mmCIF file of C-alpha atoms in Angstrom:
data_model
loop_
_atom_site.group_PDB
_atom_site.id
_atom_site.type_symbol
_atom_site.label_atom_id
_atom_site.label_comp_id
_atom_site.label_asym_id
_atom_site.label_seq_id
_atom_site.Cartn_x
_atom_site.Cartn_y
_atom_site.Cartn_z
ATOM 1 C CA MET A 15 113.656 235.639 -34.552
ATOM 2 C CA SER A 16 114.319 233.128 -37.276
ATOM 3 C CA SER A 17 112.415 233.110 -40.539
ATOM 4 C CA PRO A 18 111.315 230.025 -42.518
ATOM 5 C CA ASP A 19 114.124 230.732 -44.967
ATOM 6 C CA ASP A 20 116.660 230.077 -42.183
ATOM 7 C CA LYS A 21 115.703 226.371 -41.981
ATOM 8 C CA PRO A 22 118.665 224.080 -42.733
ATOM 9 C CA ASP A 23 118.801 222.509 -46.156
ATOM 10 C CA GLU A 24 118.096 218.779 -45.930
ATOM 11 C CA LEU A 25 120.353 218.143 -48.922
ATOM 12 C CA ALA A 26 123.243 220.152 -47.539
ATOM 13 C CA GLY A 27 126.448 218.177 -47.558
ATOM 14 C CA THR A 28 125.172 215.471 -49.913
ATOM 15 C CA GLU A 29 126.647 216.954 -53.100
ATOM 16 C CA GLN A 30 130.232 216.060 -52.232
ATOM 17 C CA PRO A 31 129.610 212.364 -51.466
ATOM 18 C CA PHE A 32 127.553 212.077 -54.662
ATOM 19 C CA VAL A 33 130.313 213.624 -56.752
ATOM 20 C CA SER A 34 132.930 211.421 -55.095
ATOM 21 C CA HIS A 35 130.842 208.343 -55.938
ATOM 22 C CA LEU A 36 130.606 209.463 -59.549
ATOM 23 C CA ILE A 37 134.372 209.967 -59.678
ATOM 24 C CA GLU A 38 134.982 206.525 -58.199
ATOM 25 C CA LEU A 39 132.525 204.973 -60.683
ATOM 26 C CA ARG A 40 134.320 206.715 -63.547
ATOM 27 C CA ASP A 41 137.713 205.499 -62.341
ATOM 28 C CA ARG A 42 136.524 201.907 -62.027
ATOM 29 C CA LEU A 43 134.905 201.985 -65.477
ATOM 30 C CA ILE A 44 138.178 203.282 -66.893
ATOM 31 C CA ARG A 45 140.119 200.467 -65.194
ATOM 32 C CA ALA A 46 137.681 197.871 -66.514
ATOM 33 C CA SER A 47 137.927 199.351 -70.019
ATOM 34 C CA ILE A 48 141.722 199.326 -69.839
ATOM 35 C CA ALA A 49 141.648 195.655 -68.841
ATOM 36 C CA VAL A 50 139.424 194.850 -71.839
ATOM 37 C CA GLY A 51 141.672 196.926 -74.107
ATOM 38 C CA ILE A 52 144.818 195.139 -72.926
ATOM 39 C CA CYS A 53 143.221 191.733 -73.482
ATOM 40 C CA PHE A 54 142.058 192.862 -76.930
ATOM 41 C CA GLY A 55 145.565 193.956 -77.846
ATOM 42 C CA VAL A 56 147.091 190.694 -76.654
ATOM 43 C CA LEU A 57 144.517 188.565 -78.487
ATOM 44 C CA ALA A 58 144.903 190.673 -81.639
ATOM 45 C CA LEU A 59 148.631 189.908 -81.630
ATOM 46 C CA TRP A 60 148.243 186.258 -80.639
ATOM 47 C CA PRO A 61 146.512 184.165 -81.790
ATOM 48 C CA GLY A 62 144.949 186.922 -83.925
ATOM 49 C CA PRO A 63 141.371 187.693 -85.020
ATOM 50 C CA GLY A 64 141.458 185.207 -87.884
ATOM 51 C CA ALA A 65 142.643 182.353 -85.701
ATOM 52 C CA LEU A 66 139.986 183.157 -83.092
ATOM 53 C CA TYR A 67 137.247 182.984 -85.704
ATOM 54 C CA ASP A 68 138.674 179.714 -87.036
ATOM 55 C CA LEU A 69 138.504 178.358 -83.493
ATOM 56 C CA LEU A 70 134.899 179.499 -83.145
ATOM 57 C CA ALA A 71 133.948 178.016 -86.512
ATOM 58 C CA ALA A 72 135.755 174.691 -85.934
ATOM 59 C CA PRO A 73 132.640 172.760 -84.723
ATOM 60 C CA LEU A 74 130.754 173.709 -87.897
ATOM 61 C CA VAL A 75 133.645 173.327 -90.369
ATOM 62 C CA SER A 76 134.406 169.831 -89.082
ATOM 63 C CA HIS A 77 130.904 168.711 -90.127
ATOM 64 C CA LEU A 78 130.771 170.431 -93.515
ATOM 65 C CA PRO A 79 131.248 168.379 -96.704
ATOM 66 C CA GLN A 80 134.807 167.810 -97.839
ATOM 67 C CA GLY A 81 136.279 171.037 -99.216
ATOM 68 C CA ALA A 82 133.352 173.243 -98.148
ATOM 69 C CA THR A 83 134.057 176.425 -96.201
ATOM 70 C CA LEU A 84 132.153 179.374 -94.784
ATOM 71 C CA ILE A 85 131.519 182.326 -97.089
ATOM 72 C CA ALA A 86 131.322 186.115 -96.679
ATOM 73 C CA THR A 87 128.474 187.841 -98.540
ATOM 74 C CA ASN A 88 129.482 191.305 -97.316
ATOM 75 C CA VAL A 89 132.639 193.015 -98.604
ATOM 76 C CA ILE A 90 133.932 194.018 -95.155
ATOM 77 C CA SER A 91 132.726 190.915 -93.273
ATOM 78 C CA PRO A 92 136.131 189.147 -93.403
ATOM 79 C CA PHE A 93 137.553 192.146 -91.510
ATOM 80 C CA ILE A 94 134.691 193.138 -89.167
ATOM 81 C CA VAL A 95 133.501 189.730 -87.986
ATOM 82 C CA PRO A 96 136.905 188.508 -86.675
ATOM 83 C CA LEU A 97 137.315 191.840 -84.854
ATOM 84 C CA LYS A 98 133.932 191.333 -83.181
ATOM 85 C CA ILE A 99 135.041 187.881 -82.070
ATOM 86 C CA THR A 100 138.296 189.305 -80.700
ATOM 87 C CA LEU A 101 136.447 192.003 -78.753
ATOM 88 C CA LEU A 102 134.058 189.423 -77.318
ATOM 89 C CA ALA A 103 136.935 187.160 -76.310
ATOM 90 C CA ALA A 104 138.752 190.132 -74.751
ATOM 91 C CA PHE A 105 135.709 191.009 -72.664
ATOM 92 C CA LEU A 106 135.359 187.431 -71.448
ATOM 93 C CA ALA A 107 139.073 187.256 -70.641
ATOM 94 C CA ALA A 108 138.897 190.531 -68.697
ATOM 95 C CA LEU A 109 135.617 189.620 -66.985
ATOM 96 C CA PRO A 110 137.273 188.838 -63.607
ATOM 97 C CA VAL A 111 138.746 192.361 -63.536
ATOM 98 C CA VAL A 112 135.444 193.911 -64.632
ATOM 99 C CA LEU A 113 133.539 192.054 -61.918
ATOM 100 C CA TYR A 114 136.146 192.966 -59.318
ATOM 101 C CA GLN A 115 135.765 196.657 -60.168
ATOM 102 C CA ALA A 116 131.987 196.352 -59.860
ATOM 103 C CA TRP A 117 132.337 194.530 -56.553
ATOM 104 C CA ALA A 118 134.856 197.051 -55.180
ATOM 105 C CA PHE A 119 132.443 199.877 -56.000
ATOM 106 C CA VAL A 120 129.411 198.248 -54.358
ATOM 107 C CA ALA A 121 131.000 196.415 -51.404
ATOM 108 C CA PRO A 122 131.604 199.424 -49.072
ATOM 109 C CA GLY A 123 127.866 200.066 -48.917
ATOM 110 C CA LEU A 124 126.933 196.515 -47.934
ATOM 111 C CA TYR A 125 126.562 194.929 -44.519
ATOM 112 C CA SER A 126 128.674 191.903 -43.658
ATOM 113 C CA HIS A 127 125.786 189.471 -44.131
ATOM 114 C CA GLU A 128 124.973 191.098 -47.506
ATOM 115 C CA LYS A 129 128.582 190.607 -48.618
ATOM 116 C CA LYS A 130 128.228 186.932 -47.726
ATOM 117 C CA LEU A 131 125.263 186.843 -50.089
ATOM 118 C CA VAL A 132 126.400 189.003 -53.015
ATOM 119 C CA LEU A 133 130.010 187.887 -53.510
ATOM 120 C CA PRO A 134 129.243 184.139 -53.821
ATOM 121 C CA LEU A 135 126.380 184.940 -56.200
ATOM 122 C CA VAL A 136 128.625 187.067 -58.426
ATOM 123 C CA ILE A 137 131.312 184.387 -58.571
ATOM 124 C CA SER A 138 128.909 181.470 -59.042
ATOM 125 C CA SER A 139 126.856 183.228 -61.721
ATOM 126 C CA THR A 140 130.035 184.027 -63.674
ATOM 127 C CA LEU A 141 131.335 180.476 -63.439
ATOM 128 C CA LEU A 142 127.946 179.014 -64.382
ATOM 129 C CA PHE A 143 127.743 181.271 -67.428
ATOM 130 C CA PHE A 144 131.188 180.117 -68.581
ATOM 131 C CA VAL A 145 130.219 176.489 -67.975
ATOM 132 C CA GLY A 146 127.081 176.964 -70.069
ATOM 133 C CA VAL A 147 129.054 178.512 -72.932
ATOM 134 C CA ALA A 148 131.678 175.739 -72.781
ATOM 135 C CA PHE A 149 128.986 173.050 -72.713
ATOM 136 C CA CYS A 150 127.381 174.620 -75.783
ATOM 137 C CA TYR A 151 130.673 174.869 -77.694
ATOM 138 C CA PHE A 152 132.233 171.508 -76.873
ATOM 139 C CA PHE A 153 129.125 169.305 -76.827
ATOM 140 C CA VAL A 154 125.990 170.883 -78.265
ATOM 141 C CA PHE A 155 127.488 172.387 -81.434
ATOM 142 C CA GLY A 156 128.985 169.092 -82.536
ATOM 143 C CA GLN A 157 125.716 167.203 -82.016
ATOM 144 C CA VAL A 158 123.576 169.890 -83.680
ATOM 145 C CA PHE A 159 125.762 170.290 -86.767
ATOM 146 C CA ARG A 160 126.077 166.532 -87.189
ATOM 147 C CA PHE A 161 122.301 166.205 -86.978
ATOM 148 C CA ILE A 162 121.675 169.033 -89.467
ATOM 149 C CA GLN A 163 124.230 167.840 -91.996
ATOM 150 C CA GLY A 164 122.781 164.337 -91.769
ATOM 151 C CA PHE A 165 119.497 165.679 -93.169
ATOM 152 C CA ALA A 166 121.076 167.811 -95.923
ATOM 153 C CA PRO A 167 120.290 166.505 -99.446
ATOM 154 C CA LYS A 168 123.239 165.369 -101.540
ATOM 155 C CA SER A 169 122.394 168.007 -104.162
ATOM 156 C CA ILE A 170 123.075 170.846 -101.676
ATOM 157 C CA THR A 171 126.537 172.089 -100.752
ATOM 158 C CA ALA A 172 126.466 173.816 -97.390
ATOM 159 C CA ALA A 173 128.324 177.154 -97.309
ATOM 160 C CA PRO A 174 127.080 179.210 -94.341
ATOM 161 C CA ASP A 175 127.715 182.960 -94.163
ATOM 162 C CA ILE A 176 130.197 184.019 -91.479
ATOM 163 C CA GLU A 177 127.943 186.787 -90.116
ATOM 164 C CA ALA A 178 124.958 184.438 -89.927
ATOM 165 C CA TYR A 179 127.114 181.893 -88.129
ATOM 166 C CA LEU A 180 128.302 184.528 -85.639
ATOM 167 C CA SER A 181 124.698 185.522 -84.933
ATOM 168 C CA PHE A 182 123.748 181.862 -84.428
ATOM 169 C CA VAL A 183 126.693 181.276 -82.089
ATOM 170 C CA MET A 184 125.952 184.357 -80.012
ATOM 171 C CA THR A 185 122.299 183.369 -79.643
ATOM 172 C CA MET A 186 123.246 179.849 -78.524
ATOM 173 C CA PHE A 187 125.946 181.080 -76.135
ATOM 174 C CA ILE A 188 123.571 183.534 -74.468
ATOM 175 C CA ALA A 189 120.806 180.919 -74.291
ATOM 176 C CA PHE A 190 122.971 178.255 -72.651
ATOM 177 C CA GLY A 191 124.821 180.760 -70.467
ATOM 178 C CA ALA A 192 121.515 182.157 -69.192
ATOM 179 C CA ALA A 193 120.006 178.683 -68.766
ATOM 180 C CA PHE A 194 122.880 177.665 -66.518
ATOM 181 C CA GLU A 195 121.977 180.588 -64.213
ATOM 182 C CA VAL A 196 118.909 178.689 -62.980
ATOM 183 C CA PRO A 197 120.494 177.813 -59.592
ATOM 184 C CA VAL A 198 121.354 181.471 -58.971
ATOM 185 C CA VAL A 199 117.771 182.553 -59.725
ATOM 186 C CA VAL A 200 116.383 179.866 -57.426
ATOM 187 C CA VAL A 201 118.742 180.872 -54.606
ATOM 188 C CA VAL A 202 117.896 184.575 -54.928
ATOM 189 C CA LEU A 203 114.139 183.945 -54.961
ATOM 190 C CA ALA A 204 114.371 181.714 -51.905
ATOM 191 C CA ARG A 205 116.758 184.007 -50.001
ATOM 192 C CA MET A 206 114.578 187.072 -50.578
ATOM 193 C CA GLY A 207 111.617 185.169 -49.209
ATOM 194 C CA LEU A 208 109.606 185.420 -52.433
ATOM 195 C CA VAL A 209 109.315 181.620 -52.703
ATOM 196 C CA SER A 210 109.713 178.991 -50.018
ATOM 197 C CA ILE A 211 111.755 175.819 -50.427
ATOM 198 C CA GLU A 212 108.556 173.759 -50.184
ATOM 199 C CA LYS A 213 106.962 175.696 -53.049
ATOM 200 C CA LEU A 214 110.093 175.266 -55.143
ATOM 201 C CA ARG A 215 109.886 171.518 -54.633
ATOM 202 C CA SER A 216 106.191 171.422 -55.496
ATOM 203 C CA PHE A 217 106.854 173.526 -58.627
ATOM 204 C CA ARG A 218 109.349 170.939 -59.910
ATOM 205 C CA SER A 219 106.985 169.220 -62.360
ATOM 206 C CA TYR A 220 105.858 172.569 -63.816
ATOM 207 C CA PHE A 221 109.452 173.686 -64.254
ATOM 208 C CA ILE A 222 110.240 170.570 -66.298
ATOM 209 C CA VAL A 223 107.481 171.531 -68.746
ATOM 210 C CA ILE A 224 108.687 175.162 -68.820
ATOM 211 C CA ALA A 225 112.282 174.035 -69.457
ATOM 212 C CA PHE A 226 111.270 171.983 -72.498
ATOM 213 C CA ILE A 227 109.135 174.845 -73.841
ATOM 214 C CA ILE A 228 112.049 177.283 -73.483
ATOM 215 C CA ALA A 229 114.395 174.804 -75.166
ATOM 216 C CA ALA A 230 111.959 174.339 -78.052
ATOM 217 C CA VAL A 231 111.679 178.105 -78.596
ATOM 218 C CA ILE A 232 115.347 179.078 -78.239
ATOM 219 C CA THR A 233 117.266 176.209 -79.837
ATOM 220 C CA PRO A 234 117.197 175.064 -83.475
ATOM 221 C CA PRO A 235 114.341 172.721 -84.410
ATOM 222 C CA ASP A 236 116.168 169.505 -83.588
ATOM 223 C CA VAL A 237 115.722 167.082 -80.724
ATOM 224 C CA VAL A 238 119.400 166.994 -79.769
ATOM 225 C CA SER A 239 119.830 170.673 -78.923
ATOM 226 C CA GLN A 240 116.447 170.837 -77.190
ATOM 227 C CA LEU A 241 117.306 167.924 -74.910
ATOM 228 C CA ALA A 242 120.813 169.349 -74.369
ATOM 229 C CA LEU A 243 119.271 172.555 -73.006
ATOM 230 C CA ALA A 244 116.199 171.239 -71.183
ATOM 231 C CA ILE A 245 117.836 168.379 -69.251
ATOM 232 C CA PRO A 246 120.632 170.527 -67.729
ATOM 233 C CA MET A 247 118.039 173.144 -66.762
ATOM 234 C CA CYS A 248 116.041 170.520 -64.847
ATOM 235 C CA LEU A 249 119.168 169.229 -63.105
ATOM 236 C CA LEU A 250 120.303 172.757 -62.259
ATOM 237 C CA TYR A 251 116.877 173.519 -60.804
ATOM 238 C CA GLU A 252 117.374 170.653 -58.370
ATOM 239 C CA ALA A 253 120.871 171.935 -57.592
ATOM 240 C CA GLY A 254 119.404 175.384 -56.963
ATOM 241 C CA ILE A 255 116.946 174.032 -54.386
ATOM 242 C CA TRP A 256 119.774 172.281 -52.573
ATOM 243 C CA ALA A 257 122.005 175.377 -52.713
ATOM 244 C CA ALA A 258 119.187 177.643 -51.520
ATOM 245 C CA GLN A 259 118.863 175.738 -48.255
ATOM 246 C CA ILE A 260 122.590 176.191 -47.556
ATOM 247 C CA PHE A 261 122.557 179.846 -48.618
ATOM 248 C CA ILE A 262 119.610 180.774 -46.431
ATOM 249 C CA LYS A 263 121.317 179.200 -43.451
ATOM 250 C CA HIS A 264 124.672 180.982 -43.879
ATOM 251 C CA THR A 265 123.616 184.451 -45.118
ATOM 252 C CA GLN A 266 121.068 185.511 -42.539
ATOM 253 C CA ALA A 267 121.295 188.965 -40.984
ATOM 254 C CA PRO A 268 121.992 189.126 -37.233
ATOM 255 C CA ALA A 269 118.418 190.328 -36.611
ATOM 256 C CA GLU A 270 117.026 187.316 -38.456
ATOM 257 C CA GLU A 271 119.270 184.962 -36.533
ATOM 258 C CA GLY A 272 118.225 186.579 -33.244
ATOM 259 C CA SER A 273 114.537 186.344 -34.063
ATOM 260 C CA GLU A 274 114.917 182.704 -35.001
ATOM 261 C CA GLY A 275 116.785 182.035 -31.786
ATOM 262 C CA SER A 276 114.118 183.754 -29.682
ATOM 263 C CA GLY A 277 111.413 181.916 -31.582
ATOM 264 C CA ASN A 278 113.119 178.606 -30.879
ATOM 265 C CA SER A 279 113.559 179.446 -27.205
ATOM 266 C CA SER A 280 109.949 180.515 -26.785
ATOM 267 C CA SER A 281 108.699 177.401 -28.517
ATOM 268 C CA ALA A 282 110.988 175.353 -26.309
ATOM 269 C CA GLY A 283 109.530 177.062 -23.253
#
């Protein structure tokens, strides 16, 4: 006669898979860290931390008065700030490897239709973030600094601090990189069934107002940078609606496709 203590443990056998997942996660984090470290070492040798900061500061320096340069108000800033820039550049350079390690860890637990959904979103969100950062660096910075220097009184010599400039650049990069993720957000909301395509279209006018409010809060108080952020957000919202229709069609689970097919056949009958 069996006692209640003889009942099988529901968690029996789950410890080993859990530990193996932790080991795999550790290994993939180590590989991603090694990739970042290798890129950091290469960038530290060439072009070097100083050259990387000069490249980052080029849009501002080109609009400063003749002979003006950035300054360092902290004793160790000339050493620390370029290293921060090098580490950031190394992470961005190694981002494909980092994302691959994340994908390789998650992919075995996904169904085929989920892989069709996740992998394109990971790739597109990464590319859109890079496009947003590039748009900010090559277009927005030049327009903003030209606008600001045009209002500077002749009695003032601009000499921005290198740490303050780094903070400003990081804020702008994150703002534009995140703003360019609008299509991905729209696609995810539509694919999960939280919002229909018709509601997204009807929300268009409200989103335009929201985009300009976000641009006014995040960007410096000038018209150029606000328009440079708000207008792309509105255009990307339209692109997201278009992409959502394609995504929903090509990433449906077999059960969803079967139910749609039976629904169509019954309506046809």
